[in-house]
């Protein structure tokens, strides 16, 4: 989450117990928690989430522009976490 709140009290962590969840917090370029990232004992892993360079998804007409993004969505992509989950049979 990007609301600087306790991750144990917000979604998606409220789903814990119903199914395995990996909750990702964002860090900044100094490798400290980003000011906007949720926090607390329910964060599974932190990953870079500030200053992530990527294609400008809002441009039209086939532009190849790039911008920097921030957020826990960026952190979840950059973490590349491989989390062991139980197999369903």
N, CA, C and O atoms as a CHARMM CRD file, in Angstrom:
* protein
*
  356
    1    1 UNK  N      0.80200  -1.18500   0.00000 PROA 1      0.00000
    2    1 UNK  CA     0.00000   0.00000   0.00000 PROA 1      0.00000
    3    1 UNK  C      0.84800   1.25200   0.00000 PROA 1      0.00000
    4    1 UNK  O      1.99700   1.24100   0.44100 PROA 1      0.00000
    5    2 UNK  N      0.28600   2.30600  -0.48600 PROA 2      0.00000
    6    2 UNK  CA     0.97100   3.58900  -0.61700 PROA 2      0.00000
    7    2 UNK  C      0.36900   4.65800   0.28700 PROA 2      0.00000
    8    2 UNK  O      0.30000   5.82300  -0.10300 PROA 2      0.00000
    9    3 UNK  N     -0.06800   4.28200   1.48400 PROA 3      0.00000
   10    3 UNK  CA    -0.72200   5.25400   2.36300 PROA 3      0.00000
   11    3 UNK  C      0.00300   5.42600   3.69700 PROA 3      0.00000
   12    3 UNK  O     -0.55800   6.01300   4.62300 PROA 3      0.00000
   13    4 UNK  N      1.22400   4.93300   3.81800 PROA 4      0.00000
   14    4 UNK  CA     2.03000   5.08600   5.03200 PROA 4      0.00000
   15    4 UNK  C      1.26000   4.65000   6.28100 PROA 4      0.00000
   16    4 UNK  O      1.22700   5.36200   7.28400 PROA 4      0.00000
   17    5 UNK  N      0.65100   3.48100   6.20300 PROA 5      0.00000
   18    5 UNK  CA    -0.14300   2.94900   7.31400 PROA 5      0.00000
   19    5 UNK  C      0.35100   1.55200   7.68300 PROA 5      0.00000
   20    5 UNK  O      1.14300   0.95100   6.95700 PROA 5      0.00000
   21    6 UNK  N     -0.11900   1.05200   8.80300 PROA 6      0.00000
   22    6 UNK  CA     0.22600  -0.29200   9.24700 PROA 6      0.00000
   23    6 UNK  C     -0.34500  -1.30900   8.25600 PROA 6      0.00000
   24    6 UNK  O     -1.55700  -1.38000   8.05600 PROA 6      0.00000
   25    7 UNK  N      0.52600  -2.07700   7.65100 PROA 7      0.00000
   26    7 UNK  CA     0.10000  -3.04600   6.63200 PROA 7      0.00000
   27    7 UNK  C     -0.79100  -4.13700   7.21500 PROA 7      0.00000
   28    7 UNK  O     -1.55900  -4.76000   6.48200 PROA 7      0.00000
   29    8 UNK  N     -0.70100  -4.37400   8.51300 PROA 8      0.00000
   30    8 UNK  CA    -1.54800  -5.40200   9.13600 PROA 8      0.00000
   31    8 UNK  C     -3.02500  -5.00600   9.14600 PROA 8      0.00000
   32    8 UNK  O     -3.89900  -5.85800   9.31000 PROA 8      0.00000
   33    9 UNK  N     -3.29600  -3.73100   8.97300 PROA 9      0.00000
   34    9 UNK  CA    -4.67300  -3.23500   9.05200 PROA 9      0.00000
   35    9 UNK  C     -5.27900  -2.90900   7.69900 PROA 9      0.00000
   36    9 UNK  O     -6.41000  -2.42800   7.62800 PROA 9      0.00000
   37   10 UNK  N     -4.53400  -3.16700   6.61100 PROA 10     0.00000
   38   10 UNK  CA    -5.03900  -2.78300   5.29700 PROA 10     0.00000
   39   10 UNK  C     -4.95800  -3.94200   4.31200 PROA 10     0.00000
   40   10 UNK  O     -4.29100  -4.94600   4.56200 PROA 10     0.00000
   41   11 UNK  N     -5.64100  -3.78300   3.20600 PROA 11     0.00000
   42   11 UNK  CA    -5.62500  -4.76500   2.13100 PROA 11     0.00000
   43   11 UNK  C     -4.28500  -4.65300   1.40700 PROA 11     0.00000
   44   11 UNK  O     -3.77400  -3.53700   1.30300 PROA 11     0.00000
   45   12 UNK  N     -3.68200  -5.72400   0.90200 PROA 12     0.00000
   46   12 UNK  CA    -4.22200  -7.07600   0.79300 PROA 12     0.00000
   47   12 UNK  C     -3.98700  -7.94500   2.01700 PROA 12     0.00000
   48   12 UNK  O     -4.39800  -9.10500   2.03000 PROA 12     0.00000
   49   13 UNK  N     -3.34000  -7.41800   3.04300 PROA 13     0.00000
   50   13 UNK  CA    -2.98200  -8.24800   4.17900 PROA 13     0.00000
   51   13 UNK  C     -4.19200  -8.83100   4.89200 PROA 13     0.00000
   52   13 UNK  O     -4.06600  -9.85200   5.56900 PROA 13     0.00000
   53   14 UNK  N     -5.34300  -8.22100   4.76300 PROA 14     0.00000
   54   14 UNK  CA    -6.54700  -8.75500   5.40900 PROA 14     0.00000
   55   14 UNK  C     -6.91700 -10.12400   4.85500 PROA 14     0.00000
   56   14 UNK  O     -7.73900 -10.82700   5.44300 PROA 14     0.00000
   57   15 UNK  N     -6.32500 -10.50600   3.73800 PROA 15     0.00000
   58   15 UNK  CA    -6.60600 -11.81400   3.14000 PROA 15     0.00000
   59   15 UNK  C     -5.77300 -12.93200   3.77500 PROA 15     0.00000
   60   15 UNK  O     -6.03600 -14.10700   3.52000 PROA 15     0.00000
   61   16 UNK  N     -4.77800 -12.59000   4.59400 PROA 16     0.00000
   62   16 UNK  CA    -3.94500 -13.60400   5.23900 PROA 16     0.00000
   63   16 UNK  C     -4.84300 -14.52000   6.05200 PROA 16     0.00000
   64   16 UNK  O     -5.76600 -14.06100   6.72600 PROA 16     0.00000
   65   17 UNK  N     -4.57300 -15.79600   5.98600 PROA 17     0.00000
   66   17 UNK  CA    -5.42400 -16.77600   6.63900 PROA 17     0.00000
   67   17 UNK  C     -6.37000 -17.42500   5.64800 PROA 17     0.00000
   68   17 UNK  O     -6.78000 -18.57100   5.83400 PROA 17     0.00000
   69   18 UNK  N     -6.71300 -16.71100   4.61400 PROA 18     0.00000
   70   18 UNK  CA    -7.56400 -17.25800   3.56000 PROA 18     0.00000
   71   18 UNK  C     -6.73900 -17.87400   2.44900 PROA 18     0.00000
   72   18 UNK  O     -7.14400 -18.84500   1.81000 PROA 18     0.00000
   73   19 UNK  N     -5.56000 -17.28300   2.23200 PROA 19     0.00000
   74   19 UNK  CA    -4.63200 -17.81500   1.24000 PROA 19     0.00000
   75   19 UNK  C     -3.27100 -17.16800   1.47900 PROA 19     0.00000
   76   19 UNK  O     -3.20100 -16.12300   2.12500 PROA 19     0.00000
   77   20 UNK  N     -2.19400 -17.75900   0.97800 PROA 20     0.00000
   78   20 UNK  CA    -0.86700 -17.14700   1.18500 PROA 20     0.00000
   79   20 UNK  C     -0.76000 -15.80400   0.47500 PROA 20     0.00000
   80   20 UNK  O     -1.14900 -15.67300  -0.68500 PROA 20     0.00000
   81   21 UNK  N     -0.23600 -14.82000   1.17000 PROA 21     0.00000
   82   21 UNK  CA    -0.08400 -13.47100   0.63100 PROA 21     0.00000
   83   21 UNK  C      1.34700 -13.00800   0.86700 PROA 21     0.00000
   84   21 UNK  O      1.89500 -13.21600   1.95000 PROA 21     0.00000
   85   22 UNK  N      1.95400 -12.38700  -0.12800 PROA 22     0.00000
   86   22 UNK  CA     3.24800 -11.72700   0.02400 PROA 22     0.00000
   87   22 UNK  C      2.96800 -10.23200  -0.02600 PROA 22     0.00000
   88   22 UNK  O      2.47600  -9.72400  -1.03300 PROA 22     0.00000
   89   23 UNK  N      3.27900  -9.52900   1.05500 PROA 23     0.00000
   90   23 UNK  CA     3.03800  -8.09600   1.14200 PROA 23     0.00000
   91   23 UNK  C      4.37800  -7.38500   0.96800 PROA 23     0.00000
   92   23 UNK  O      5.31200  -7.62100   1.73500 PROA 23     0.00000
   93   24 UNK  N      4.47300  -6.50900  -0.04400 PROA 24     0.00000
   94   24 UNK  CA     5.72400  -5.85900  -0.40000 PROA 24     0.00000
   95   24 UNK  C      5.69100  -4.38600   0.00300 PROA 24     0.00000
   96   24 UNK  O      4.74400  -3.66300  -0.31100 PROA 24     0.00000
   97   25 UNK  N      6.73900  -3.95500   0.70400 PROA 25     0.00000
   98   25 UNK  CA     6.92500  -2.55200   1.03300 PROA 25     0.00000
   99   25 UNK  C      7.95100  -1.95200   0.08400 PROA 25     0.00000
  100   25 UNK  O      8.75200  -2.67600  -0.50700 PROA 25     0.00000
  101   26 UNK  N      7.92800  -0.63100  -0.06300 PROA 26     0.00000
  102   26 UNK  CA     8.83800   0.04400  -0.99400 PROA 26     0.00000
  103   26 UNK  C      9.99400   0.70900  -0.25100 PROA 26     0.00000
  104   26 UNK  O      9.82500   1.24800   0.84300 PROA 26     0.00000
  105   27 UNK  N     11.17500   0.65700  -0.87600 PROA 27     0.00000
  106   27 UNK  CA    12.33400   1.38300  -0.36900 PROA 27     0.00000
  107   27 UNK  C     12.72000   2.45700  -1.37400 PROA 27     0.00000
  108   27 UNK  O     12.30100   2.42600  -2.53100 PROA 27     0.00000
  109   28 UNK  N     13.53800   3.42100  -0.90600 PROA 28     0.00000
  110   28 UNK  CA    13.99400   4.49200  -1.78800 PROA 28     0.00000
  111   28 UNK  C     15.44600   4.26500  -2.19100 PROA 28     0.00000
  112   28 UNK  O     16.00500   3.20300  -1.91700 PROA 28     0.00000
  113   29 UNK  N     16.05700   5.24800  -2.83600 PROA 29     0.00000
  114   29 UNK  CA    17.41700   5.07900  -3.35100 PROA 29     0.00000
  115   29 UNK  C     18.45300   4.93500  -2.23700 PROA 29     0.00000
  116   29 UNK  O     19.56100   4.46100  -2.48600 PROA 29     0.00000
  117   30 UNK  N     18.10700   5.33700  -1.01100 PROA 30     0.00000
  118   30 UNK  CA    18.99900   5.17800   0.13700 PROA 30     0.00000
  119   30 UNK  C     18.79800   3.84200   0.83500 PROA 30     0.00000
  120   30 UNK  O     19.40300   3.59100   1.87700 PROA 30     0.00000
  121   31 UNK  N     17.95700   2.98400   0.27600 PROA 31     0.00000
  122   31 UNK  CA    17.63000   1.67800   0.83100 PROA 31     0.00000
  123   31 UNK  C     16.93100   1.78100   2.18900 PROA 31     0.00000
  124   31 UNK  O     17.05900   0.89200   3.03100 PROA 31     0.00000
  125   32 UNK  N     16.19800   2.86300   2.38900 PROA 32     0.00000
  126   32 UNK  CA    15.35800   2.98700   3.56800 PROA 32     0.00000
  127   32 UNK  C     13.90600   3.01100   3.10000 PROA 32     0.00000
  128   32 UNK  O     13.62100   3.22300   1.92100 PROA 32     0.00000
  129   33 UNK  N     13.00000   2.79100   4.04000 PROA 33     0.00000
  130   33 UNK  CA    11.59400   2.71300   3.66700 PROA 33     0.00000
  131   33 UNK  C     11.12700   4.01200   3.04300 PROA 33     0.00000
  132   33 UNK  O     11.40500   5.08900   3.57000 PROA 33     0.00000
  133   34 UNK  N     10.42100   3.92400   1.92500 PROA 34     0.00000
  134   34 UNK  CA     9.85800   5.09900   1.25600 PROA 34     0.00000
  135   34 UNK  C      8.78900   5.72800   2.13600 PROA 34     0.00000
  136   34 UNK  O      8.06500   5.01900   2.83500 PROA 34     0.00000
  137   35 UNK  N      8.68300   7.04400   2.10700 PROA 35     0.00000
  138   35 UNK  CA     7.75900   7.77000   2.98600 PROA 35     0.00000
  139   35 UNK  C      6.30400   7.35600   2.78500 PROA 35     0.00000
  140   35 UNK  O      5.51000   7.46800   3.72000 PROA 35     0.00000
  141   36 UNK  N      5.93700   6.89100   1.62400 PROA 36     0.00000
  142   36 UNK  CA     4.55300   6.55300   1.29700 PROA 36     0.00000
  143   36 UNK  C      4.22500   5.08300   1.54400 PROA 36     0.00000
  144   36 UNK  O      3.05200   4.70900   1.55600 PROA 36     0.00000
  145   37 UNK  N      5.24300   4.24400   1.74200 PROA 37     0.00000
  146   37 UNK  CA     5.03700   2.79800   1.84500 PROA 37     0.00000
  147   37 UNK  C      4.35500   2.41200   3.15400 PROA 37     0.00000
  148   37 UNK  O      4.62900   2.99100   4.20500 PROA 37     0.00000
  149   38 UNK  N      3.47200   1.43900   3.07500 PROA 38     0.00000
  150   38 UNK  CA     2.93600   0.86800   4.30300 PROA 38     0.00000
  151   38 UNK  C      4.08200   0.20300   5.06000 PROA 38     0.00000
  152   38 UNK  O      5.13100  -0.06700   4.47500 PROA 38     0.00000
  153   39 UNK  N      3.90000  -0.06000   6.32700 PROA 39     0.00000
  154   39 UNK  CA     4.96800  -0.55100   7.19000 PROA 39     0.00000
  155   39 UNK  C      4.41400  -1.58700   8.17200 PROA 39     0.00000
  156   39 UNK  O      3.21200  -1.85300   8.19000 PROA 39     0.00000
  157   40 UNK  N      5.29000  -2.16100   8.97800 PROA 40     0.00000
  158   40 UNK  CA     4.87100  -3.02500  10.07300 PROA 40     0.00000
  159   40 UNK  C      5.29200  -4.47100   9.89600 PROA 40     0.00000
  160   40 UNK  O      5.93500  -4.84100   8.91400 PROA 40     0.00000
  161   41 UNK  N      4.91300  -5.27000  10.87100 PROA 41     0.00000
  162   41 UNK  CA     5.32700  -6.67000  10.91300 PROA 41     0.00000
  163   41 UNK  C      4.68500  -7.52200   9.82500 PROA 41     0.00000
  164   41 UNK  O      5.13900  -8.64000   9.57800 PROA 41     0.00000
  165   42 UNK  N      3.65400  -7.03000   9.17900 PROA 42     0.00000
  166   42 UNK  CA     2.99200  -7.81200   8.12100 PROA 42     0.00000
  167   42 UNK  C      3.63200  -7.63200   6.74800 PROA 42     0.00000
  168   42 UNK  O      3.22000  -8.28300   5.78800 PROA 42     0.00000
  169   43 UNK  N      4.64600  -6.74700   6.63700 PROA 43     0.00000
  170   43 UNK  CA     5.38100  -6.62700   5.37600 PROA 43     0.00000
  171   43 UNK  C      6.27100  -7.86300   5.24300 PROA 43     0.00000
  172   43 UNK  O      7.06800  -8.15300   6.13500 PROA 43     0.00000
  173   44 UNK  N      6.13900  -8.58100   4.14700 PROA 44     0.00000
  174   44 UNK  CA     6.92500  -9.79500   3.91600 PROA 44     0.00000
  175   44 UNK  C      8.33100  -9.47400   3.44200 PROA 44     0.00000
  176   44 UNK  O      9.29500 -10.12900   3.84100 PROA 44     0.00000
  177   45 UNK  N      8.44500  -8.45200   2.58000 PROA 45     0.00000
  178   45 UNK  CA     9.73000  -8.10000   1.97700 PROA 45     0.00000
  179   45 UNK  C      9.67300  -6.65000   1.50600 PROA 45     0.00000
  180   45 UNK  O      8.61700  -6.16100   1.10600 PROA 45     0.00000
  181   46 UNK  N     10.81100  -5.96900   1.55500 PROA 46     0.00000
  182   46 UNK  CA    10.92300  -4.62300   0.98200 PROA 46     0.00000
  183   46 UNK  C     11.74200  -4.71000  -0.29900 PROA 46     0.00000
  184   46 UNK  O     12.63800  -5.54500  -0.41700 PROA 46     0.00000
  185   47 UNK  N     11.42800  -3.84400  -1.25500 PROA 47     0.00000
  186   47 UNK  CA    12.15200  -3.81700  -2.52800 PROA 47     0.00000
  187   47 UNK  C     12.14200  -2.38700  -3.05500 PROA 47     0.00000
  188   47 UNK  O     11.30800  -1.57900  -2.64800 PROA 47     0.00000
  189   48 UNK  N     13.07300  -2.07400  -3.96600 PROA 48     0.00000
  190   48 UNK  CA    13.09600  -0.71800  -4.53900 PROA 48     0.00000
  191   48 UNK  C     11.75500  -0.34200  -5.16700 PROA 48     0.00000
  192   48 UNK  O     11.20600  -1.08000  -5.98500 PROA 48     0.00000
  193   49 UNK  N     11.24000   0.82400  -4.76500 PROA 49     0.00000
  194   49 UNK  CA     9.96300   1.28500  -5.29400 PROA 49     0.00000
  195   49 UNK  C      9.96000   2.75500  -5.66200 PROA 49     0.00000
  196   49 UNK  O      8.93700   3.27600  -6.10500 PROA 49     0.00000
  197   50 UNK  N     11.08600   3.43400  -5.48900 PROA 50     0.00000
  198   50 UNK  CA    11.18100   4.85800  -5.80600 PROA 50     0.00000
  199   50 UNK  C     12.22800   5.05200  -6.90000 PROA 50     0.00000
  200   50 UNK  O     13.31700   4.48300  -6.83200 PROA 50     0.00000
  201   51 UNK  N     11.89500   5.85300  -7.89900 PROA 51     0.00000
  202   51 UNK  CA    12.83600   6.12400  -8.97600 PROA 51     0.00000
  203   51 UNK  C     13.00700   4.95800  -9.92900 PROA 51     0.00000
  204   51 UNK  O     14.09900   4.74000 -10.45400 PROA 51     0.00000
  205   52 UNK  N     11.93700   4.20400 -10.15800 PROA 52     0.00000
  206   52 UNK  CA    11.98300   3.06300 -11.07200 PROA 52     0.00000
  207   52 UNK  C     11.75900   3.57300 -12.49500 PROA 52     0.00000
  208   52 UNK  O     10.70900   4.13700 -12.80400 PROA 52     0.00000
  209   53 UNK  N     12.73400   3.37300 -13.33500 PROA 53     0.00000
  210   53 UNK  CA    12.72900   3.85900 -14.71900 PROA 53     0.00000
  211   53 UNK  C     11.96100   2.89100 -15.60300 PROA 53     0.00000
  212   53 UNK  O     12.22500   1.68900 -15.58400 PROA 53     0.00000
  213   54 UNK  N     11.01200   3.40700 -16.37700 PROA 54     0.00000
  214   54 UNK  CA    10.23900   2.53700 -17.25100 PROA 54     0.00000
  215   54 UNK  C      9.54700   3.31200 -18.35500 PROA 54     0.00000
  216   54 UNK  O      9.60100   4.54200 -18.38600 PROA 54     0.00000
  217   55 UNK  N      8.89400   2.59400 -19.26400 PROA 55     0.00000
  218   55 UNK  CA     8.22300   3.24900 -20.38900 PROA 55     0.00000
  219   55 UNK  C      7.06300   4.11800 -19.91100 PROA 55     0.00000
  220   55 UNK  O      6.37100   3.77700 -18.95200 PROA 55     0.00000
  221   56 UNK  N      6.86200   5.23300 -20.58800 PROA 56     0.00000
  222   56 UNK  CA     5.77600   6.14500 -20.25800 PROA 56     0.00000
  223   56 UNK  C      4.47000   5.55900 -20.78000 PROA 56     0.00000
  224   56 UNK  O      4.15900   5.66300 -21.96700 PROA 56     0.00000
  225   57 UNK  N      3.71500   4.94500 -19.88100 PROA 57     0.00000
  226   57 UNK  CA     2.49500   4.24100 -20.29100 PROA 57     0.00000
  227   57 UNK  C      1.36800   5.17000 -20.71700 PROA 57     0.00000
  228   57 UNK  O      0.38100   4.70800 -21.29000 PROA 57     0.00000
  229   58 UNK  N      1.48800   6.45800 -20.45500 PROA 58     0.00000
  230   58 UNK  CA     0.41800   7.38500 -20.79300 PROA 58     0.00000
  231   58 UNK  C      0.60600   8.04600 -22.15200 PROA 58     0.00000
  232   58 UNK  O     -0.29700   8.73300 -22.63000 PROA 58     0.00000
  233   59 UNK  N      1.74700   7.85300 -22.77600 PROA 59     0.00000
  234   59 UNK  CA     1.96300   8.46200 -24.09800 PROA 59     0.00000
  235   59 UNK  C      1.19600   7.68800 -25.15900 PROA 59     0.00000
  236   59 UNK  O      0.94300   6.49200 -25.01900 PROA 59     0.00000
  237   60 UNK  N      0.83500   8.38600 -26.21000 PROA 60     0.00000
  238   60 UNK  CA     0.12500   7.74000 -27.31000 PROA 60     0.00000
  239   60 UNK  C      0.92400   7.92500 -28.59500 PROA 60     0.00000
  240   60 UNK  O      1.89200   8.68400 -28.63700 PROA 60     0.00000
  241   61 UNK  N      0.51700   7.24100 -29.60800 PROA 61     0.00000
  242   61 UNK  CA     1.14900   7.39600 -30.90900 PROA 61     0.00000
  243   61 UNK  C      2.46800   6.65900 -31.05500 PROA 61     0.00000
  244   61 UNK  O      3.29500   7.03200 -31.88700 PROA 61     0.00000
  245   62 UNK  N      2.67500   5.62200 -30.26200 PROA 62     0.00000
  246   62 UNK  CA     3.87800   4.81100 -30.40800 PROA 62     0.00000
  247   62 UNK  C      5.13300   5.45400 -29.85500 PROA 62     0.00000
  248   62 UNK  O      6.23600   5.08300 -30.25700 PROA 62     0.00000
  249   63 UNK  N      5.00000   6.41000 -28.94300 PROA 63     0.00000
  250   63 UNK  CA     6.15900   7.07800 -28.36500 PROA 63     0.00000
  251   63 UNK  C      7.03700   6.08900 -27.59900 PROA 63     0.00000
  252   63 UNK  O      6.54600   5.11700 -27.02500 PROA 63     0.00000
  253   64 UNK  N      8.30500   6.34900 -27.60100 PROA 64     0.00000
  254   64 UNK  CA     9.23700   5.49900 -26.85400 PROA 64     0.00000
  255   64 UNK  C      9.79700   6.25100 -25.64800 PROA 64     0.00000
  256   64 UNK  O     10.92400   5.99300 -25.22800 PROA 64     0.00000
  257   65 UNK  N      9.02000   7.17800 -25.08800 PROA 65     0.00000
  258   65 UNK  CA     9.46100   7.95500 -23.93500 PROA 65     0.00000
  259   65 UNK  C      9.54900   7.12100 -22.66900 PROA 65     0.00000
  260   65 UNK  O      8.85200   6.11700 -22.52300 PROA 65     0.00000
  261   66 UNK  N     10.40900   7.54300 -21.76100 PROA 66     0.00000
  262   66 UNK  CA    10.58300   6.86900 -20.48400 PROA 66     0.00000
  263   66 UNK  C     10.45300   7.86900 -19.35200 PROA 66     0.00000
  264   66 UNK  O     10.78300   9.04300 -19.51800 PROA 66     0.00000
  265   67 UNK  N      9.97900   7.41600 -18.20800 PROA 67     0.00000
  266   67 UNK  CA     9.81300   8.24800 -17.02400 PROA 67     0.00000
  267   67 UNK  C     10.21400   7.43600 -15.79400 PROA 67     0.00000
  268   67 UNK  O     10.48800   6.24100 -15.90000 PROA 67     0.00000
  269   68 UNK  N     10.25100   8.08400 -14.62700 PROA 68     0.00000
  270   68 UNK  CA    10.46700   7.35600 -13.38600 PROA 68     0.00000
  271   68 UNK  C      9.15300   7.24300 -12.63200 PROA 68     0.00000
  272   68 UNK  O      8.34100   8.16800 -12.63200 PROA 68     0.00000
  273   69 UNK  N      8.95600   6.10800 -11.99400 PROA 69     0.00000
  274   69 UNK  CA     7.74400   5.82300 -11.24400 PROA 69     0.00000
  275   69 UNK  C      8.10600   5.58500  -9.78500 PROA 69     0.00000
  276   69 UNK  O      9.27000   5.38600  -9.44000 PROA 69     0.00000
  277   70 UNK  N      7.07700   5.61000  -8.93300 PROA 70     0.00000
  278   70 UNK  CA     7.25600   5.22800  -7.53800 PROA 70     0.00000
  279   70 UNK  C      5.99300   4.52900  -7.06800 PROA 70     0.00000
  280   70 UNK  O      4.90500   4.77000  -7.59100 PROA 70     0.00000
  281   71 UNK  N      6.14700   3.66700  -6.08300 PROA 71     0.00000
  282   71 UNK  CA     4.99300   2.99600  -5.49900 PROA 71     0.00000
  283   71 UNK  C      5.28900   1.55000  -5.16300 PROA 71     0.00000
  284   71 UNK  O      6.28100   0.98000  -5.61600 PROA 71     0.00000
  285   72 UNK  N      4.41500   0.96700  -4.36400 PROA 72     0.00000
  286   72 UNK  CA     4.60400  -0.43400  -3.98900 PROA 72     0.00000
  287   72 UNK  C      4.34100  -1.37400  -5.16600 PROA 72     0.00000
  288   72 UNK  O      4.82100  -2.50700  -5.16400 PROA 72     0.00000
  289   73 UNK  N      3.59400  -0.92600  -6.16000 PROA 73     0.00000
  290   73 UNK  CA     3.44900  -1.74500  -7.36800 PROA 73     0.00000
  291   73 UNK  C      4.79100  -1.87600  -8.07700 PROA 73     0.00000
  292   73 UNK  O      5.12400  -2.94100  -8.59700 PROA 73     0.00000
  293   74 UNK  N      5.56000  -0.79200  -8.09400 PROA 74     0.00000
  294   74 UNK  CA     6.90700  -0.85900  -8.68300 PROA 74     0.00000
  295   74 UNK  C      7.77700  -1.78100  -7.84500 PROA 74     0.00000
  296   74 UNK  O      8.55700  -2.56100  -8.39300 PROA 74     0.00000
  297   75 UNK  N      7.65600  -1.70500  -6.53300 PROA 75     0.00000
  298   75 UNK  CA     8.45800  -2.54400  -5.64300 PROA 75     0.00000
  299   75 UNK  C      8.13500  -4.02000  -5.84000 PROA 75     0.00000
  300   75 UNK  O      9.03400  -4.86100  -5.82900 PROA 75     0.00000
  301   76 UNK  N      6.86400  -4.33400  -6.01900 PROA 76     0.00000
  302   76 UNK  CA     6.50600  -5.74700  -6.18500 PROA 76     0.00000
  303   76 UNK  C      7.08200  -6.31800  -7.47100 PROA 76     0.00000
  304   76 UNK  O      7.44500  -7.49300  -7.52500 PROA 76     0.00000
  305   77 UNK  N      7.16500  -5.49000  -8.50900 PROA 77     0.00000
  306   77 UNK  CA     7.77000  -5.96800  -9.75900 PROA 77     0.00000
  307   77 UNK  C      9.28000  -6.08700  -9.63700 PROA 77     0.00000
  308   77 UNK  O      9.87900  -7.02900 -10.15600 PROA 77     0.00000
  309   78 UNK  N      9.90200  -5.11600  -8.94100 PROA 78     0.00000
  310   78 UNK  CA    11.36000  -5.13600  -8.86600 PROA 78     0.00000
  311   78 UNK  C     11.88700  -6.12800  -7.84200 PROA 78     0.00000
  312   78 UNK  O     13.07600  -6.44800  -7.85200 PROA 78     0.00000
  313   79 UNK  N     11.03000  -6.61700  -6.96300 PROA 79     0.00000
  314   79 UNK  CA    11.50000  -7.54900  -5.93000 PROA 79     0.00000
  315   79 UNK  C     11.83300  -8.91800  -6.49700 PROA 79     0.00000
  316   79 UNK  O     12.74700  -9.58500  -6.01300 PROA 79     0.00000
  317   80 UNK  N     11.10600  -9.33800  -7.51000 PROA 80     0.00000
  318   80 UNK  CA    11.30300 -10.66300  -8.11400 PROA 80     0.00000
  319   80 UNK  C     11.39700 -11.75600  -7.05500 PROA 80     0.00000
  320   80 UNK  O     12.28600 -12.60700  -7.07200 PROA 80     0.00000
  321   81 UNK  N     10.45400 -11.69400  -6.14900 PROA 81     0.00000
  322   81 UNK  CA    10.43300 -12.63600  -5.03300 PROA 81     0.00000
  323   81 UNK  C      9.93700 -13.99000  -5.50400 PROA 81     0.00000
  324   81 UNK  O      8.92900 -14.09800  -6.20200 PROA 81     0.00000
  325   82 UNK  N     10.65300 -14.99600  -5.11400 PROA 82     0.00000
  326   82 UNK  CA    10.19800 -16.36800  -5.34100 PROA 82     0.00000
  327   82 UNK  C      9.79000 -16.90700  -3.97800 PROA 82     0.00000
  328   82 UNK  O     10.64100 -17.23000  -3.14800 PROA 82     0.00000
  329   83 UNK  N      8.49900 -17.00200  -3.75500 PROA 83     0.00000
  330   83 UNK  CA     7.97700 -17.38200  -2.45200 PROA 83     0.00000
  331   83 UNK  C      7.43000 -18.80300  -2.52200 PROA 83     0.00000
  332   83 UNK  O      6.60500 -19.09900  -3.38700 PROA 83     0.00000
  333   84 UNK  N      7.87400 -19.69000  -1.62900 PROA 84     0.00000
  334   84 UNK  CA     7.35400 -21.06900  -1.66800 PROA 84     0.00000
  335   84 UNK  C      5.91100 -21.12500  -1.22300 PROA 84     0.00000
  336   84 UNK  O      5.58600 -20.73600  -0.10100 PROA 84     0.00000
  337   85 UNK  N      5.05800 -21.59800  -2.07900 PROA 85     0.00000
  338   85 UNK  CA     3.64100 -21.73300  -1.76800 PROA 85     0.00000
  339   85 UNK  C      3.26200 -23.20900  -1.81200 PROA 85     0.00000
  340   85 UNK  O      3.82400 -23.96600  -2.60400 PROA 85     0.00000
  341   86 UNK  N      2.32100 -23.62600  -0.97700 PROA 86     0.00000
  342   86 UNK  CA     1.90200 -25.03200  -1.00400 PROA 86     0.00000
  343   86 UNK  C      1.22700 -25.36600  -2.32800 PROA 86     0.00000
  344   86 UNK  O      0.51000 -24.54700  -2.90300 PROA 86     0.00000
  345   87 UNK  N      1.47100 -26.58100  -2.79600 PROA 87     0.00000
  346   87 UNK  CA     0.84000 -27.03900  -4.03000 PROA 87     0.00000
  347   87 UNK  C     -0.60300 -27.43800  -3.76300 PROA 87     0.00000
  348   87 UNK  O     -0.91600 -28.05400  -2.74400 PROA 87     0.00000
  349   88 UNK  N     -1.47000 -27.08100  -4.69200 PROA 88     0.00000
  350   88 UNK  CA    -2.86400 -27.51600  -4.58900 PROA 88     0.00000
  351   88 UNK  C     -3.00900 -28.81100  -5.35800 PROA 88     0.00000
  352   88 UNK  O     -2.44800 -28.97200  -6.44200 PROA 88     0.00000
  353   89 UNK  N     -3.74200 -29.70200  -4.80500 PROA 89     0.00000
  354   89 UNK  CA    -3.98200 -30.98900  -5.47700 PROA 89     0.00000
  355   89 UNK  C     -5.43400 -31.18200  -5.74900 PROA 89     0.00000
  356   89 UNK  O     -5.82700 -32.20600  -6.30800 PROA 89     0.00000
